[in-house]
Coordinates of C-alpha atoms in Angstrom, one line a residue:
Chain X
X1 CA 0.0 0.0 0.0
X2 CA 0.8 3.7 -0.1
X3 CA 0.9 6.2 2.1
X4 CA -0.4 9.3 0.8
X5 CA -0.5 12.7 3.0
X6 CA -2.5 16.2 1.9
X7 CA -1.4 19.7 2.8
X8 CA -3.9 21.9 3.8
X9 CA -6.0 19.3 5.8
X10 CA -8.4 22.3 5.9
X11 CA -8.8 25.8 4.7
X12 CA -11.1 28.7 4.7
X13 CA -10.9 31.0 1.8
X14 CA -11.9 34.5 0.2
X15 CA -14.0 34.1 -3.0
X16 CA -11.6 35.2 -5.8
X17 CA -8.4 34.1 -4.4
X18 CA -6.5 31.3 -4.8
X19 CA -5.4 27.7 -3.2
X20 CA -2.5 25.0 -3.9
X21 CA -3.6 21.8 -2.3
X22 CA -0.2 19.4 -1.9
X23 CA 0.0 15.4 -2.5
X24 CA 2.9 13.4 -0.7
X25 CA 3.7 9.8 -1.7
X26 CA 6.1 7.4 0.2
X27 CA 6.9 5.9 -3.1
X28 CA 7.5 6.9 -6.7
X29 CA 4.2 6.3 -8.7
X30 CA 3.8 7.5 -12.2
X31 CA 0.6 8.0 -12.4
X32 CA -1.4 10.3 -9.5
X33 CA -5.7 11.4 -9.6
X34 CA -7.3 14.2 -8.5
X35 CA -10.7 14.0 -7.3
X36 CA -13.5 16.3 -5.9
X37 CA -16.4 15.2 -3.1
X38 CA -18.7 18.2 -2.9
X39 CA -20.4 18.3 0.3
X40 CA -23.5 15.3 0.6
X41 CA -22.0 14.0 -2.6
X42 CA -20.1 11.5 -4.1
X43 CA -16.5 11.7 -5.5
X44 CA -15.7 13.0 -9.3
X45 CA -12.1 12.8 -10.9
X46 CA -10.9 15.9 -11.8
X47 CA -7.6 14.9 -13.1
X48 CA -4.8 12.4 -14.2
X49 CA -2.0 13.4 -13.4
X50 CA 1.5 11.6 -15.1
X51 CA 4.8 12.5 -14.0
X52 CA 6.5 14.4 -16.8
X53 CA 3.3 15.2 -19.3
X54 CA 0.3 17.5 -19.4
X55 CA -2.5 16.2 -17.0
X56 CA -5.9 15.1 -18.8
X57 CA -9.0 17.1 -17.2
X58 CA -12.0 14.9 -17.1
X59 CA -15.0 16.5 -18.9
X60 CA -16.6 19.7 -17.0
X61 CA -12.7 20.0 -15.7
X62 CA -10.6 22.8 -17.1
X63 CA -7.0 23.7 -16.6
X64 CA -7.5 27.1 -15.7
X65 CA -9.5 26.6 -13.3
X66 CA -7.7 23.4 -11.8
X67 CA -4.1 24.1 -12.8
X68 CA -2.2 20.8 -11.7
X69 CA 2.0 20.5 -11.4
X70 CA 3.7 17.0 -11.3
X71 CA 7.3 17.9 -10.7
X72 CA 8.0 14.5 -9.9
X73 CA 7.3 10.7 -8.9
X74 CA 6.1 11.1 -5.4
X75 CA 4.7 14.8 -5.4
X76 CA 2.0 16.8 -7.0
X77 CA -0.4 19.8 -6.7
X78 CA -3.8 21.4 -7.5
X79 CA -4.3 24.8 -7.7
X80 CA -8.1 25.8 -7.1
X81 CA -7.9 29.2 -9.2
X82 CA -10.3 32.4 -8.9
X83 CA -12.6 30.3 -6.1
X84 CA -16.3 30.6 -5.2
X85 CA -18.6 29.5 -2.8
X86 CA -19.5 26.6 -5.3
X87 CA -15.8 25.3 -4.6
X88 CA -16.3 24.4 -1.0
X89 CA -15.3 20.8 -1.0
X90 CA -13.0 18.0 -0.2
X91 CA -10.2 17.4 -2.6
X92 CA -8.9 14.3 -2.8
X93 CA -5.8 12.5 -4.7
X94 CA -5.2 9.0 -4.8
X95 CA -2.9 6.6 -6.1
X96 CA -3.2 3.4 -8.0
X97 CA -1.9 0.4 -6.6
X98 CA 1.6 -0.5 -7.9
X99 CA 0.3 -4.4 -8.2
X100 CA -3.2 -4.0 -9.5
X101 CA -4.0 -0.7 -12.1
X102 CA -7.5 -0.5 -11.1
X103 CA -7.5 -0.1 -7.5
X104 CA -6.0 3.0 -5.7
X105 CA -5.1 4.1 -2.3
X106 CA -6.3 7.4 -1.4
X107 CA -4.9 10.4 0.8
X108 CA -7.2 12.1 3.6
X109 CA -8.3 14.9 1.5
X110 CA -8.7 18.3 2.1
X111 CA -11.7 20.4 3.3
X112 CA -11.9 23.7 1.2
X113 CA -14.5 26.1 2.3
X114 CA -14.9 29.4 0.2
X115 CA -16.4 32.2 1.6
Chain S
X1 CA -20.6 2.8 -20.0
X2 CA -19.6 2.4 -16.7
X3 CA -21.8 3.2 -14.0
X4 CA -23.3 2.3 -10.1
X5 CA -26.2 3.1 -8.5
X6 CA -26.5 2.8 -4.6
X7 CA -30.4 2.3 -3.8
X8 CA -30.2 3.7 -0.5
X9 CA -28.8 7.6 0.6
X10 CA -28.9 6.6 4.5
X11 CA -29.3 3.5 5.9
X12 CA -30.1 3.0 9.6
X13 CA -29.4 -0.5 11.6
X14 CA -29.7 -0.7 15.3
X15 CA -26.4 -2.4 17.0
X16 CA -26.0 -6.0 17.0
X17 CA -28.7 -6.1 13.5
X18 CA -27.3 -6.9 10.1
X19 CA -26.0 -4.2 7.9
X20 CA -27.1 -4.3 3.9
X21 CA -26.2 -1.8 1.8
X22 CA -27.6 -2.1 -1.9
X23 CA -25.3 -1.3 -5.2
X24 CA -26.5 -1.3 -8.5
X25 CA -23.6 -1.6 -11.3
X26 CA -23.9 -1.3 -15.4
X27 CA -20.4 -1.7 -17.3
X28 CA -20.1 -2.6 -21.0
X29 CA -16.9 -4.8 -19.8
X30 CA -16.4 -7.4 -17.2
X31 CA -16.6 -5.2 -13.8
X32 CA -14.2 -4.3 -11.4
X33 CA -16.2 -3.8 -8.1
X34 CA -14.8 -1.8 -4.8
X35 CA -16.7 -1.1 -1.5
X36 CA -15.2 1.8 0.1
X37 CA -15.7 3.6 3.5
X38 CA -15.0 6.7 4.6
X39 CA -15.4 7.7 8.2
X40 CA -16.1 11.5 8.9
X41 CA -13.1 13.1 8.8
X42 CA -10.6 10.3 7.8
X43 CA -9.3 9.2 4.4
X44 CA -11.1 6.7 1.8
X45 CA -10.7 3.0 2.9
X46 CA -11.1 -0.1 0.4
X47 CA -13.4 -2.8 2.4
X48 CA -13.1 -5.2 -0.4
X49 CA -13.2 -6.0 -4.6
X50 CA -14.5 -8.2 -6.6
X51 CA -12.2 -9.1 -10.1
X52 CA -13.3 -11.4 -11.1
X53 CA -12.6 -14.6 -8.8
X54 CA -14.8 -16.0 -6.3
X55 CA -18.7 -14.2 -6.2
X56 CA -18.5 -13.8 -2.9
X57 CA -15.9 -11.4 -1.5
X58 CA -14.8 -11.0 2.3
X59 CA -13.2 -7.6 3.4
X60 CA -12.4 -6.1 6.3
X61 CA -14.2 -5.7 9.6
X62 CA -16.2 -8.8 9.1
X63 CA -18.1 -7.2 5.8
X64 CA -19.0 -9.1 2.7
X65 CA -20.1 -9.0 -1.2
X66 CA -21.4 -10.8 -3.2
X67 CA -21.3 -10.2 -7.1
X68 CA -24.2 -11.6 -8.9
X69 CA -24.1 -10.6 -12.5
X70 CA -27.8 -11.4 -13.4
X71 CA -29.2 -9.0 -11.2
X72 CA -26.1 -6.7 -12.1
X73 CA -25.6 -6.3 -8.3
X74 CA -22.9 -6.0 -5.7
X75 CA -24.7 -5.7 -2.4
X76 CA -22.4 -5.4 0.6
X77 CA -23.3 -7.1 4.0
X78 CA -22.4 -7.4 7.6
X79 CA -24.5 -10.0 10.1
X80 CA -23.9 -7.6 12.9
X81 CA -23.4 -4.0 12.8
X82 CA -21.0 -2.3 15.8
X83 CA -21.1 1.5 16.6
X84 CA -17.7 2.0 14.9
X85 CA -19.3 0.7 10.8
X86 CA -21.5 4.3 11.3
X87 CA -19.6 5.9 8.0
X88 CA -20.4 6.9 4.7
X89 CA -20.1 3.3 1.9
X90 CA -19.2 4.2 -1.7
X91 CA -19.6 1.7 -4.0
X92 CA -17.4 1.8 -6.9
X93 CA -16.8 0.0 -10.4
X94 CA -13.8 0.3 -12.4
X95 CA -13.6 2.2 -16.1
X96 CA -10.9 0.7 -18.4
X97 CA -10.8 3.8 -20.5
X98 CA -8.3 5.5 -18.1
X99 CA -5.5 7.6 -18.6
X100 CA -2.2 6.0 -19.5
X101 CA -3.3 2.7 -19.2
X102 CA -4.6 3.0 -15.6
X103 CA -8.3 2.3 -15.0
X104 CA -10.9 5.1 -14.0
X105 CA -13.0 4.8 -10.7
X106 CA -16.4 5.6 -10.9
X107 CA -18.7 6.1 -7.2
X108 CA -21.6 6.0 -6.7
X109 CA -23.7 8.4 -4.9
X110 CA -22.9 7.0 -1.5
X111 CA -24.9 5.7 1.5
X112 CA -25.0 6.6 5.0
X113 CA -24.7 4.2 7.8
X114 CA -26.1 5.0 10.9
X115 CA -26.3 2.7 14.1
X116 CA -27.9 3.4 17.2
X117 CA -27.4 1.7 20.4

């Protein structure tokens, strides 16, 4: 398994403004997802991101809105650009098992409120 | 294409009862099938999968699935709930047409455990 941390755990933010959400690994994996869980609701991928290439936005996902940076194997971030109240969730990025492509270990997430 | 659909939004057991939560799957491929938890304020946990093997899957924490494909369902189950299973239960199916080679994860709306004393 992997062990994945998330820096903010938490923020509280201006409408307008700006957040970089961070993604540790304790390995090298090449291949990291972004995901969203708006509150009462289920979990949407946002992004894939791959160490070294552009990351590919899911559809209603845009990269100015949801800039993502994958400097390398065990680190990556998401930028929540120009926010609004409808951005208030949990953000979430996972891994996918080294062993087994379709199953992924997931970090805590964290709990974006926008004011 | 890939989809779930969990039947329930909240569920609500009293302790020491069984514990069914309902899941729904379609997929145009041979499914992948997941039960997570997540407890409030803690990360996503896998319970269990199904790929393919045996119908009837044991996870964690004494909770069960079984996979039967003619009622495209992958209901999860525990004989007797504890205090500690109150969480929210995402049931999940795997999408081949991933990035890079890796396989999407698609959730389903979610359920909510509750269980009283």
């Amino acid at each position: 398994s992997a062990v994945i941390s998330q820096k903010p755990s938490r923020d509280i933010c201006q409408r307008g403004t700006s957040l970089t959400i961070q993604c540790q690994v304790d390995s090298q994996v090449t291949m990291m997802f972004w995901y969203r869980q708006q509150p009462g609701q289920s979990l949407t991928l946002i992004a894939t991101a791959n160490q070294g290439s552009e990351a590919t936005y899911e559809s209603g996902f845009v990269i100015d809105k949801f800039p993502i940076s994958r400097p390398n194997l065990t680190f990556s971030t998401l930028t929540v650009s120009n926010m609004s109240p409808e951005d208030s969730s949990i953000y979430l990025c996972s891994v996918p098992d080294s062993q087994v492509n379709n199953e992924q270990f997931f970090g805590p997430g964290t709990r974006l409120t926008v004011l | 294409a890939q989809s779930v659909t969990q039947l329930d939004s909240h569920v609500s057991v009293s302790e020491g009862t069984p514990v069914l939560l309902r899941c729904n799957y379609s997929s145009s491929y041979s499914p992948s099938l997941f039960w997570y938890v997540q407890h409030p304020n803690k990360g996503l946990q896998l319970l269990l999968k199904y790929t393919s093997a045996a119908t009837l899957v044991k996870g964690i924490n004494g909770f069960e699935a079984e996979f039967k494909k003619s009622e495209t369902s992958f209901h999860l189950t525990k004989p007797s709930a504890h205090m500690s299973d109150a969480a929210e239960y995402f049931c999940v199916v795997s999408d081949p047409r991933g990035s890079g080679g890796y396989n999407k994860l698609i959730f389903g709306a979610g359920t909510r455990l509750a269980v009283h004393p």
